[in-house]
Coordinates of C-alpha atoms in Angstrom, one line a residue:
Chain A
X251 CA 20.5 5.1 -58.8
X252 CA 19.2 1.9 -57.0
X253 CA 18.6 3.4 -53.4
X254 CA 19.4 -0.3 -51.4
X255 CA 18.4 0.8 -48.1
X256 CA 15.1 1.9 -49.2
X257 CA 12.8 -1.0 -47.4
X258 CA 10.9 -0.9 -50.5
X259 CA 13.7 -2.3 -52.5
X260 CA 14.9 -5.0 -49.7
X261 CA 11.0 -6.0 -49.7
X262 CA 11.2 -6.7 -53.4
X263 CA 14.8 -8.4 -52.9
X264 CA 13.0 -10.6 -50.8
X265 CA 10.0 -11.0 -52.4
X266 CA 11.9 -11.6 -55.5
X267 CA 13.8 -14.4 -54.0
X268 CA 10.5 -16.6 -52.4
X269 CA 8.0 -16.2 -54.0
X270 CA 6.5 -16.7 -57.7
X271 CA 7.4 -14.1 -60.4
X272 CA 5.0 -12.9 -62.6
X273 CA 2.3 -13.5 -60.0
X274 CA 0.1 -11.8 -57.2
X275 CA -2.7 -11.7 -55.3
X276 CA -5.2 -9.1 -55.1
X277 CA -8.1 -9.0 -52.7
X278 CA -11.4 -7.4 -52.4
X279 CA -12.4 -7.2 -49.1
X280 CA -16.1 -6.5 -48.4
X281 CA -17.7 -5.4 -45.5
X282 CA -21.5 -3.6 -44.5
X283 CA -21.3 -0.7 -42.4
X284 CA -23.9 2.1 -42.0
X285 CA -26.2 0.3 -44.5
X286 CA -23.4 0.6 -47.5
X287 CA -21.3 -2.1 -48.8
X288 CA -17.6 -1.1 -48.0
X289 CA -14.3 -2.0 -49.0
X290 CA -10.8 -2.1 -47.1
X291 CA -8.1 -0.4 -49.4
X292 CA -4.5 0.7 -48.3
X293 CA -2.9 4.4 -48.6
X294 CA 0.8 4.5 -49.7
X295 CA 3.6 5.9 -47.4
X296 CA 3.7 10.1 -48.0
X297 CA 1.1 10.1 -50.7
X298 CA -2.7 10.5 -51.1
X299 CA -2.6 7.2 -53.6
X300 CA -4.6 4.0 -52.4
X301 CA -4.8 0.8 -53.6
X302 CA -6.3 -2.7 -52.6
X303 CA -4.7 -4.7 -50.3
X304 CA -1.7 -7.3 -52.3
X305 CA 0.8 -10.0 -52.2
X306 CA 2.3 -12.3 -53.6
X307 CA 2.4 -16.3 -53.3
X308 CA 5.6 -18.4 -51.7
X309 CA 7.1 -20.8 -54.0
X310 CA 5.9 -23.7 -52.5
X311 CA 2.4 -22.3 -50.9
X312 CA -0.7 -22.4 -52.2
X313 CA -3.0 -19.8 -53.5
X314 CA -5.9 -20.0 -51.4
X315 CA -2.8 -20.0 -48.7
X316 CA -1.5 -16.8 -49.7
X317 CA -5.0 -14.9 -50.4
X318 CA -5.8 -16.1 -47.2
X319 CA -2.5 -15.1 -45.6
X320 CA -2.8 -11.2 -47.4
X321 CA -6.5 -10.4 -46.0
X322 CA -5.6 -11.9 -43.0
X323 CA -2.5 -9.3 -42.4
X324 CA -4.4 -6.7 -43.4
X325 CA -7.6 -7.4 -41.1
X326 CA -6.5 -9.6 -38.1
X327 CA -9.0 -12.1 -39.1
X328 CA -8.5 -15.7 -38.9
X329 CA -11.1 -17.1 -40.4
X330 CA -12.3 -15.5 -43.3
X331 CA -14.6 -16.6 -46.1
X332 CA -12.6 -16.1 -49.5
X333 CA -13.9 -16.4 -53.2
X334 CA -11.3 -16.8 -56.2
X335 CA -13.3 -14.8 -58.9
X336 CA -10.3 -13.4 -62.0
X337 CA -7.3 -13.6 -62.9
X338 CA -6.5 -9.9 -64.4
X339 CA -3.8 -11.4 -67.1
X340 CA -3.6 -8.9 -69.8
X341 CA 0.0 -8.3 -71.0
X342 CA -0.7 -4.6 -70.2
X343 CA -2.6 -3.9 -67.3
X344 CA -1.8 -0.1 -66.3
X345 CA 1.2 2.1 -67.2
X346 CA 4.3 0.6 -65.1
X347 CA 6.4 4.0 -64.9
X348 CA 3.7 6.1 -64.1
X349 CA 1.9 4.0 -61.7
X350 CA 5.2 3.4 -59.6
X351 CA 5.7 7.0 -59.9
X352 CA 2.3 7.9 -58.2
X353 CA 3.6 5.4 -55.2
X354 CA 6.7 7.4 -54.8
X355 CA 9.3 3.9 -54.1
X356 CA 12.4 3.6 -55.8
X357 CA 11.0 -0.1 -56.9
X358 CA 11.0 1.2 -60.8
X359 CA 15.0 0.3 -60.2
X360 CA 14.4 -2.9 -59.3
X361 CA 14.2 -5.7 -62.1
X362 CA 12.0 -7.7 -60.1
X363 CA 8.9 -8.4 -62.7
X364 CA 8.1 -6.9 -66.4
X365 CA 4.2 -7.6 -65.3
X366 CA 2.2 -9.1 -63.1
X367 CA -0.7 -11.5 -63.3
X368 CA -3.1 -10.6 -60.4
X369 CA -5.5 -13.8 -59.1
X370 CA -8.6 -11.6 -57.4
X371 CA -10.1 -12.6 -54.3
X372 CA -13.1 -11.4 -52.9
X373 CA -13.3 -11.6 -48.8
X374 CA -17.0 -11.2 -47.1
X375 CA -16.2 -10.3 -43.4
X376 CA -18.0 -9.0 -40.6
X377 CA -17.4 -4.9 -40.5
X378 CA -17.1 -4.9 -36.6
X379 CA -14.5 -7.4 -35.9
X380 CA -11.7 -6.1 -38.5
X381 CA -9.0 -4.2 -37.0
X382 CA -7.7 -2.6 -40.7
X383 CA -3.8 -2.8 -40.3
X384 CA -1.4 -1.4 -43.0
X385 CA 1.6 -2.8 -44.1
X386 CA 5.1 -1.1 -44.1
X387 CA 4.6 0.3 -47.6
X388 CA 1.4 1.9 -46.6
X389 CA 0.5 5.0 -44.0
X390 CA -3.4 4.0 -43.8
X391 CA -5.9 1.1 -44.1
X392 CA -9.5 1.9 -44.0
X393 CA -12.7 1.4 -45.4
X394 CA -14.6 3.6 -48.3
X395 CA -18.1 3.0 -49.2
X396 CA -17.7 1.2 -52.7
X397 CA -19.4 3.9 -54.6
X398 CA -17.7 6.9 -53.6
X399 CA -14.3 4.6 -53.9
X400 CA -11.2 7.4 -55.5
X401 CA -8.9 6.6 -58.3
X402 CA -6.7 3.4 -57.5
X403 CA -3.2 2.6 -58.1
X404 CA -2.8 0.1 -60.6
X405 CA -5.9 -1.2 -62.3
X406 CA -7.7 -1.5 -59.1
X407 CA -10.9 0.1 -59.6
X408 CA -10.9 -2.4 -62.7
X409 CA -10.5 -5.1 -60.2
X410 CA -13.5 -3.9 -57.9
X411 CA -15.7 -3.5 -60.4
X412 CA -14.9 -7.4 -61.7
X413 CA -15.4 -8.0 -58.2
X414 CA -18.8 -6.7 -57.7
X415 CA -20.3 -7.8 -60.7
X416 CA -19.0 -11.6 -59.4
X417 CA -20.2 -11.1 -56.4
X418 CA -23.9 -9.9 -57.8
X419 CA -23.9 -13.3 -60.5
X420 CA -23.5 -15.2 -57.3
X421 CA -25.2 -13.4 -54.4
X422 CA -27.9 -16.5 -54.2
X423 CA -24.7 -19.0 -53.7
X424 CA -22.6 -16.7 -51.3
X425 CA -22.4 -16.7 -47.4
X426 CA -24.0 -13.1 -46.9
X427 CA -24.4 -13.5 -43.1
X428 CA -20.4 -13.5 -43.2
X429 CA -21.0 -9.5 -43.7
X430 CA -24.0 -9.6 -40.9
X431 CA -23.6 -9.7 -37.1
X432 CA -25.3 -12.7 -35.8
X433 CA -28.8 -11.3 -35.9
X434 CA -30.4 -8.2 -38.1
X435 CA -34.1 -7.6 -38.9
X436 CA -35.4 -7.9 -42.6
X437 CA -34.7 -4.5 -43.0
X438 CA -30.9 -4.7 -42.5
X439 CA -31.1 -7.8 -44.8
X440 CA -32.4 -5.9 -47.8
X441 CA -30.0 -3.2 -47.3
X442 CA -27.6 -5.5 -47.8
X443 CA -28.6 -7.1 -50.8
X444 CA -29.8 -3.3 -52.5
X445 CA -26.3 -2.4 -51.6
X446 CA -24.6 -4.8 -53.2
X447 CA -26.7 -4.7 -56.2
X448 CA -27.0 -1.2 -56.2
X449 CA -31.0 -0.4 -56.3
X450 CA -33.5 -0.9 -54.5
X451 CA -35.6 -4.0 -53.6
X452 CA -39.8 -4.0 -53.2
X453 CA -39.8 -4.9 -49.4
X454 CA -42.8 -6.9 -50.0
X455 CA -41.1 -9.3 -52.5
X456 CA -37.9 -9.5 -50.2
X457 CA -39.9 -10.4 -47.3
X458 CA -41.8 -13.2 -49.1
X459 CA -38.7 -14.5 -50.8
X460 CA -36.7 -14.6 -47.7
X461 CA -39.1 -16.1 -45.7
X462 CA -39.7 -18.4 -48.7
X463 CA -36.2 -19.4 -49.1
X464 CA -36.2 -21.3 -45.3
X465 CA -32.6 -19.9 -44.3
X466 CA -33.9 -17.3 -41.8
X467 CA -34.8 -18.1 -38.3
X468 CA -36.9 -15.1 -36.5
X469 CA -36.0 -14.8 -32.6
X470 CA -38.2 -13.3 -30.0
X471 CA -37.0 -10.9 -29.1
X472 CA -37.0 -7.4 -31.3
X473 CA -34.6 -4.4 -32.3
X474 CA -34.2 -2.8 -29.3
X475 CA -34.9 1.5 -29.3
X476 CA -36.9 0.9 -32.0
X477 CA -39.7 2.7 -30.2
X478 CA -42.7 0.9 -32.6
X479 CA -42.9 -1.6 -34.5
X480 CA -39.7 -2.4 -33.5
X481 CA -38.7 -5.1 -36.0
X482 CA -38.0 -8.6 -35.5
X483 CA -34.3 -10.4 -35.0
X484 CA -33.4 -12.9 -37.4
X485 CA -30.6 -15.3 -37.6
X486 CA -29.4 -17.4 -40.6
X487 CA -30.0 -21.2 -39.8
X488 CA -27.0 -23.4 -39.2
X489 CA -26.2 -25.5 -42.1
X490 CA -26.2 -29.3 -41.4
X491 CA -27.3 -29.2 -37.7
Chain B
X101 CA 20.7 -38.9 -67.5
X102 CA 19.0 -35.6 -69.3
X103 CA 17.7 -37.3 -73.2
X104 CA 19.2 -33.9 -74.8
X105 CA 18.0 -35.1 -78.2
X106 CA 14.1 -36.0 -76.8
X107 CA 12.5 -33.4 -78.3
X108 CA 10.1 -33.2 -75.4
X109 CA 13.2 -32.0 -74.0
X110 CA 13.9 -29.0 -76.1
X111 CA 9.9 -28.1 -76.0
X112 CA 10.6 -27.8 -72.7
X113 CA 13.8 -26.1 -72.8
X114 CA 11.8 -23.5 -74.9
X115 CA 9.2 -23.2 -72.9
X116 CA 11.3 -22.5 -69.8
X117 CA 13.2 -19.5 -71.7
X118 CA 10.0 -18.4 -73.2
X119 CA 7.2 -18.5 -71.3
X120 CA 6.4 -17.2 -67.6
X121 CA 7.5 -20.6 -64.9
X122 CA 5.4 -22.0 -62.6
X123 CA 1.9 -21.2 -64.5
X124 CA 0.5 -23.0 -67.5
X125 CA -3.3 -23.4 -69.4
X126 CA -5.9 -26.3 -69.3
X127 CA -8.8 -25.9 -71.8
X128 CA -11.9 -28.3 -71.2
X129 CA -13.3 -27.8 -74.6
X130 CA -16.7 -28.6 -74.3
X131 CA -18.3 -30.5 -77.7
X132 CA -22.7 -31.8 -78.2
X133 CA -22.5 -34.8 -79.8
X134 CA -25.0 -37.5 -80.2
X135 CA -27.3 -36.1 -77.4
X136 CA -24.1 -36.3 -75.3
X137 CA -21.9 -33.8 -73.6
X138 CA -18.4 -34.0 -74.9
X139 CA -14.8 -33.4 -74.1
X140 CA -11.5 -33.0 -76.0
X141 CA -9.0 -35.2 -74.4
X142 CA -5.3 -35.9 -75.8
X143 CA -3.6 -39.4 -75.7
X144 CA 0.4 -38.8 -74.8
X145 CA 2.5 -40.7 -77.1
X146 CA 3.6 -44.4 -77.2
X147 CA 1.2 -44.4 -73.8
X148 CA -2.9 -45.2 -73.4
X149 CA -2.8 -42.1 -71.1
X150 CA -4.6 -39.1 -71.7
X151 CA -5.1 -35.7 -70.8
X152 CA -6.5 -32.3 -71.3
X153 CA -5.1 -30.2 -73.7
X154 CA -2.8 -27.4 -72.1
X155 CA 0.0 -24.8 -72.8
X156 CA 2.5 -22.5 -71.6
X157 CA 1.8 -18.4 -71.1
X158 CA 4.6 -16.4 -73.4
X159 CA 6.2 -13.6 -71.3
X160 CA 4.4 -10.8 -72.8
X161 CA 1.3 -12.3 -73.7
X162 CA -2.3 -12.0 -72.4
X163 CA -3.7 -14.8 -70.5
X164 CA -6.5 -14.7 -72.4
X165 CA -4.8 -14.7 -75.9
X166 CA -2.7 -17.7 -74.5
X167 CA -5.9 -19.8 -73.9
X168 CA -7.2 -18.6 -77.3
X169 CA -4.1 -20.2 -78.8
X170 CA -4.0 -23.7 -77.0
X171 CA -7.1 -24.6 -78.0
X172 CA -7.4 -23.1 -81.3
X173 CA -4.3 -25.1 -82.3
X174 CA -5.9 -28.3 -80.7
X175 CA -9.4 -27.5 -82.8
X176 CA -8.5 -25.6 -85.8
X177 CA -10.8 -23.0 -84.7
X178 CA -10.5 -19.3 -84.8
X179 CA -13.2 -17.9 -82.9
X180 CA -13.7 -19.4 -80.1
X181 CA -15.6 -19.0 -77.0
X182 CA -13.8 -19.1 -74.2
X183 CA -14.7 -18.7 -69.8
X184 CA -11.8 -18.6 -67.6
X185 CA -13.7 -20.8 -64.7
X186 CA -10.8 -21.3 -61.7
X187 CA -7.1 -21.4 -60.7
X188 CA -5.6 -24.8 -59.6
X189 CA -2.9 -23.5 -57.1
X190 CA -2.5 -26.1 -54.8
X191 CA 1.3 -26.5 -53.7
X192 CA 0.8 -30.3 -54.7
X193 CA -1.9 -30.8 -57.0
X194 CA -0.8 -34.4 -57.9
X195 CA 2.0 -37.0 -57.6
X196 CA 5.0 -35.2 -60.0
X197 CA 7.0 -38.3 -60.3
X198 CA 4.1 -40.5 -61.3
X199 CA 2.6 -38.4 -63.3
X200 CA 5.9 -38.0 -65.4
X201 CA 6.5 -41.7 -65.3
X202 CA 2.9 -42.3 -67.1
X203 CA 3.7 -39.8 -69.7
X204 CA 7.2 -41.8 -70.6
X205 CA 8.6 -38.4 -71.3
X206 CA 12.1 -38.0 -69.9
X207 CA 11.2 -34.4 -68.8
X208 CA 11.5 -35.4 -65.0
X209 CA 15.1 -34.6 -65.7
X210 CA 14.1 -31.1 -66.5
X211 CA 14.3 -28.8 -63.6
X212 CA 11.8 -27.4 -65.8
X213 CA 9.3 -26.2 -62.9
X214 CA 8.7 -27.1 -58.9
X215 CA 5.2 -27.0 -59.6
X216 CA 2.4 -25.3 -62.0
X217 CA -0.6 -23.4 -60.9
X218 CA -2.8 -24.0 -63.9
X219 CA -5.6 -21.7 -65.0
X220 CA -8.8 -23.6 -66.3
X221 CA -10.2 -22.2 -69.3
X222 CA -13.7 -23.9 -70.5
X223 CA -14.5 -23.9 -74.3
X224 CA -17.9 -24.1 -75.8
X225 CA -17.6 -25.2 -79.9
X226 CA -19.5 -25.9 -82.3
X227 CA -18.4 -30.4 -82.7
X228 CA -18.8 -30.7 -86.4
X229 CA -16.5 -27.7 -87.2
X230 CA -13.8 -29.0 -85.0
X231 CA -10.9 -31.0 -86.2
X232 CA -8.6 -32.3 -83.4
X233 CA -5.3 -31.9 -83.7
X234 CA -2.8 -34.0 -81.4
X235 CA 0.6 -31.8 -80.8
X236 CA 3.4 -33.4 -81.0
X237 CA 3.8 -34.4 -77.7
X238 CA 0.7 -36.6 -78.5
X239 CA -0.7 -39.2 -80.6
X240 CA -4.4 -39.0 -80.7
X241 CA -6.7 -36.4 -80.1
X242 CA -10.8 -36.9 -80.1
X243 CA -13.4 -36.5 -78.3
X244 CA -15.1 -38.1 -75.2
X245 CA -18.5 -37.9 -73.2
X246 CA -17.9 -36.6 -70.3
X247 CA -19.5 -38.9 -68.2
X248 CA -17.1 -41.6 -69.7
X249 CA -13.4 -39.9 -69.6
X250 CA -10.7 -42.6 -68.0
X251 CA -8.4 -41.9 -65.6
X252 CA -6.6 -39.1 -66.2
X253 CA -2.7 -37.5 -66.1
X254 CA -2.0 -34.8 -63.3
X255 CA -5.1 -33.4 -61.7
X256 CA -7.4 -33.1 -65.0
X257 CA -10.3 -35.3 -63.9
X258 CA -10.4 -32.6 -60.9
X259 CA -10.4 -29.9 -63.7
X260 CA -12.8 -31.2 -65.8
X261 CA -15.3 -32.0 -62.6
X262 CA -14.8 -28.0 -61.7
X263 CA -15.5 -27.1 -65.1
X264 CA -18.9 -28.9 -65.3
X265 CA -19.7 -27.5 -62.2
X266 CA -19.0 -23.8 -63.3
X267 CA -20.8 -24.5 -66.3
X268 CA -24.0 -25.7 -64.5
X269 CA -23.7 -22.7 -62.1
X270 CA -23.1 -20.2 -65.2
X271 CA -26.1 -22.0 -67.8
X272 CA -28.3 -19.2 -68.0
X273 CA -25.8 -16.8 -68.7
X274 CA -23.3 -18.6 -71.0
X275 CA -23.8 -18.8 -74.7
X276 CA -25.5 -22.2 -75.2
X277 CA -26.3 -22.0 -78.8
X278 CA -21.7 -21.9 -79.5
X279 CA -22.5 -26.0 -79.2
X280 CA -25.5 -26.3 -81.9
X281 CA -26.0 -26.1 -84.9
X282 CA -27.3 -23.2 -86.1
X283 CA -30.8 -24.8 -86.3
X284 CA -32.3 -27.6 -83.7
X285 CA -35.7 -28.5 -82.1
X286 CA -36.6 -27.9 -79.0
X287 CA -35.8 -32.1 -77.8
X288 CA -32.3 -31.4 -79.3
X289 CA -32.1 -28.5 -76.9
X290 CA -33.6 -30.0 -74.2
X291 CA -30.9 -33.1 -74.2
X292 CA -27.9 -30.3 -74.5
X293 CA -29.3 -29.2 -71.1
X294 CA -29.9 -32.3 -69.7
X295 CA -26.4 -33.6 -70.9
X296 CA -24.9 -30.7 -69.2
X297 CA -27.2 -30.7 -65.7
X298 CA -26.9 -34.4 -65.2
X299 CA -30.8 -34.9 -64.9
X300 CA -33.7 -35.3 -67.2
X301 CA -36.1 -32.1 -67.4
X302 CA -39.9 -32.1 -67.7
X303 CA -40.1 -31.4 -71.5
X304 CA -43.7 -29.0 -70.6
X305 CA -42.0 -27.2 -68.2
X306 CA -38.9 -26.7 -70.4
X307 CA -40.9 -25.4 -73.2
X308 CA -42.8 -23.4 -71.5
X309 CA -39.6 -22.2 -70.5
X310 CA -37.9 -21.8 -73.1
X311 CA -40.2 -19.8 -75.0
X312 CA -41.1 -17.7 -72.0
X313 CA -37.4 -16.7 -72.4
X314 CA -38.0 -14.3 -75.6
X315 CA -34.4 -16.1 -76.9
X316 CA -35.7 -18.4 -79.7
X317 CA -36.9 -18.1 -82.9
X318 CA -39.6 -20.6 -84.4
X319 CA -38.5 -21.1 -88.2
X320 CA -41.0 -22.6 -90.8
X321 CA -39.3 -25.4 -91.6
X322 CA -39.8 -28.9 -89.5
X323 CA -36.9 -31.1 -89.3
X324 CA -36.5 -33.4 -92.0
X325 CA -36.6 -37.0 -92.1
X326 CA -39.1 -37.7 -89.3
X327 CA -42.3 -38.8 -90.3
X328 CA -45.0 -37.9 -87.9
X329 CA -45.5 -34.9 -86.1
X330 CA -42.1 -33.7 -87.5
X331 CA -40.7 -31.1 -84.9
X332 CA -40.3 -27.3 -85.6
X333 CA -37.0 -26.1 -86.0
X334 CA -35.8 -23.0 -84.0
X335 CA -32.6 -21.1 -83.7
X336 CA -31.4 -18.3 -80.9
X337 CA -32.6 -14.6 -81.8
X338 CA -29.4 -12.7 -83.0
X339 CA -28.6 -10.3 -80.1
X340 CA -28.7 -6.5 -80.7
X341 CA -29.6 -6.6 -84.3

């Protein structure tokens, strides 16, 4: 019953072979476009199923080196800015048989792993220079606006949710410009932060603490076709200069 | 070469068929103590090396439930609070062949595992309910401030220095009052968080604080045995009751 040509099962031959059983990656990868907080997730071959980007880790490769390695197939970016923030380890995490039969592979047939332990990773990147790029077990890659995010394979809407609420406990430590183009007025900024926290901000505050907070640098020069009041540019200061 | 008698050897044997390779546990089990912020460290046998305590993960058990059971066995406690706080993945986290040497185990000659990718657990307990418990890999088991732990088997300085520094980042959110008494002052407090921060706080400004934060309770009773101006006692408000 084991359909060997399937690319699926040579995949999970492989995989099986070189690289750590019982483990995987997961990653969460963030970005801000039209004002909403975004996040890259992959549709499977010949199905309306989606998941979050995955992998697993080489036997002798770290795991920062294999998160790294997954968000970078799946965005063309080299240089990415990557947080560890789970590991999903429950002995149960979704139903095996009928996830795998949502996905449509023959891997069900393949011995390859009773369960999986998934380290999360979240990935802030900049919206504009990701090219999303499937893999070979996938049709699509694109972006959905958290909130409106469908039903996942797996327990990947779990994951997400983990990953937000990480990403909320440690929005004051996190590189935020990494989602930002190199300048954005105030405005942008606390669209950003409402986004991720998911209500809204009293501009007045925001300003004050921002400003307060010394990591902004305001330009001279404004939004441009902002007809008035066009807003100020900021920048985030470099660190250590 | 292999010592099949060792019984460090057949541990390991057991482990190998029971529990998933190439991942294992750390708990930093976090003890208050004499004003001081303590640690649970285990001295390996016939050796004046120590280490954290640790464990395997059984094939079908939770991560969580396998952290729960390495350091209830090393503490003799049954509820326990527990933060999973980072992943040590590193391809080469320390020198194998050293470290094996230190240990005078003969379990180099196991092909047990290439290399582990350890998930840090921390543990917050209560000190004067615990009672360590060496395993029988191990001679001794007690407790040391943190600021005074020696040099250290396989990467567990690193682990404990992580943990401290997730715990810092986490304060205000984790549950403080797991390593009290159920009953302090507000000094006894304040040294807990200085223990923990590294730094002495302004004992106004911590007050004010403190009681700002709607979390304590003032009891009637002072504590005993100190003659003048004998300080309140206080313990956390029980949460949704």
């Amino acid at each position: 019953m084991i359909e060997y040509n399937h690319p699926a099962v040579q995949y999970y031959q492989d995989v099986s072979e070189q690289c750590i059983h019982y483990l995987s990656i997961d990653g969460v990868i963030f970005g801000f476009h039209e004002n909403q907080l975004k996040v890259l997730l992959l549709r499977w071959k010949g199905t309306d199923e989606w998941s979050l980007p995955g992998g697993f880790i080489r036997k002798a490769e770290s795991v920062d080196v294999a998160a790294q390695r997954v968000v970078q197939e799946r965005t063309g970016l080299d240089e990415l800015y990557l947080q560890q923030f789970h590991v999903f380890g429950e002995a149960n995490r979704y139903d095996q048989a009928d996830t795998w039969k949502r996905t449509k592979l023959p891997v069900q047939d393949v011995n390859w792993s009773e369960r999986t332990i998934s380290i999360g990773y979240y990935a802030l990147v900049d919206y504009s220079k990701v090219v999303p790029t499937p893999d070979f077990l996938t049709d699509e890659c694109r972006w959905w606006p958290v909130d409106e995010v469908p039903g996942l394979l797996f327990d990947h809407n779990h994951i997400i949710t983990v990953a937000l609420q990480s990403l909320r406990k440690q929005l004051d430590d996190q590189p935020l410009n990494q989602l930002l183009p190199n300048t954005f007025t105030v405005p942008e900024l606390q669209r950003l932060y409402e986004t991720i926290l998911g209500y809204p901000l009293d501009a007045r505050n925001f300003y004050k603490k921002l400003i307060g907070s010394g990591t902004l640098e305001r330009l001279s020069e404004r939004r441009a076709g902002t007809p008035h009041k066009a807003p100020y540019l900021y920048r985030f200061k470099s660190v250590g200069v």
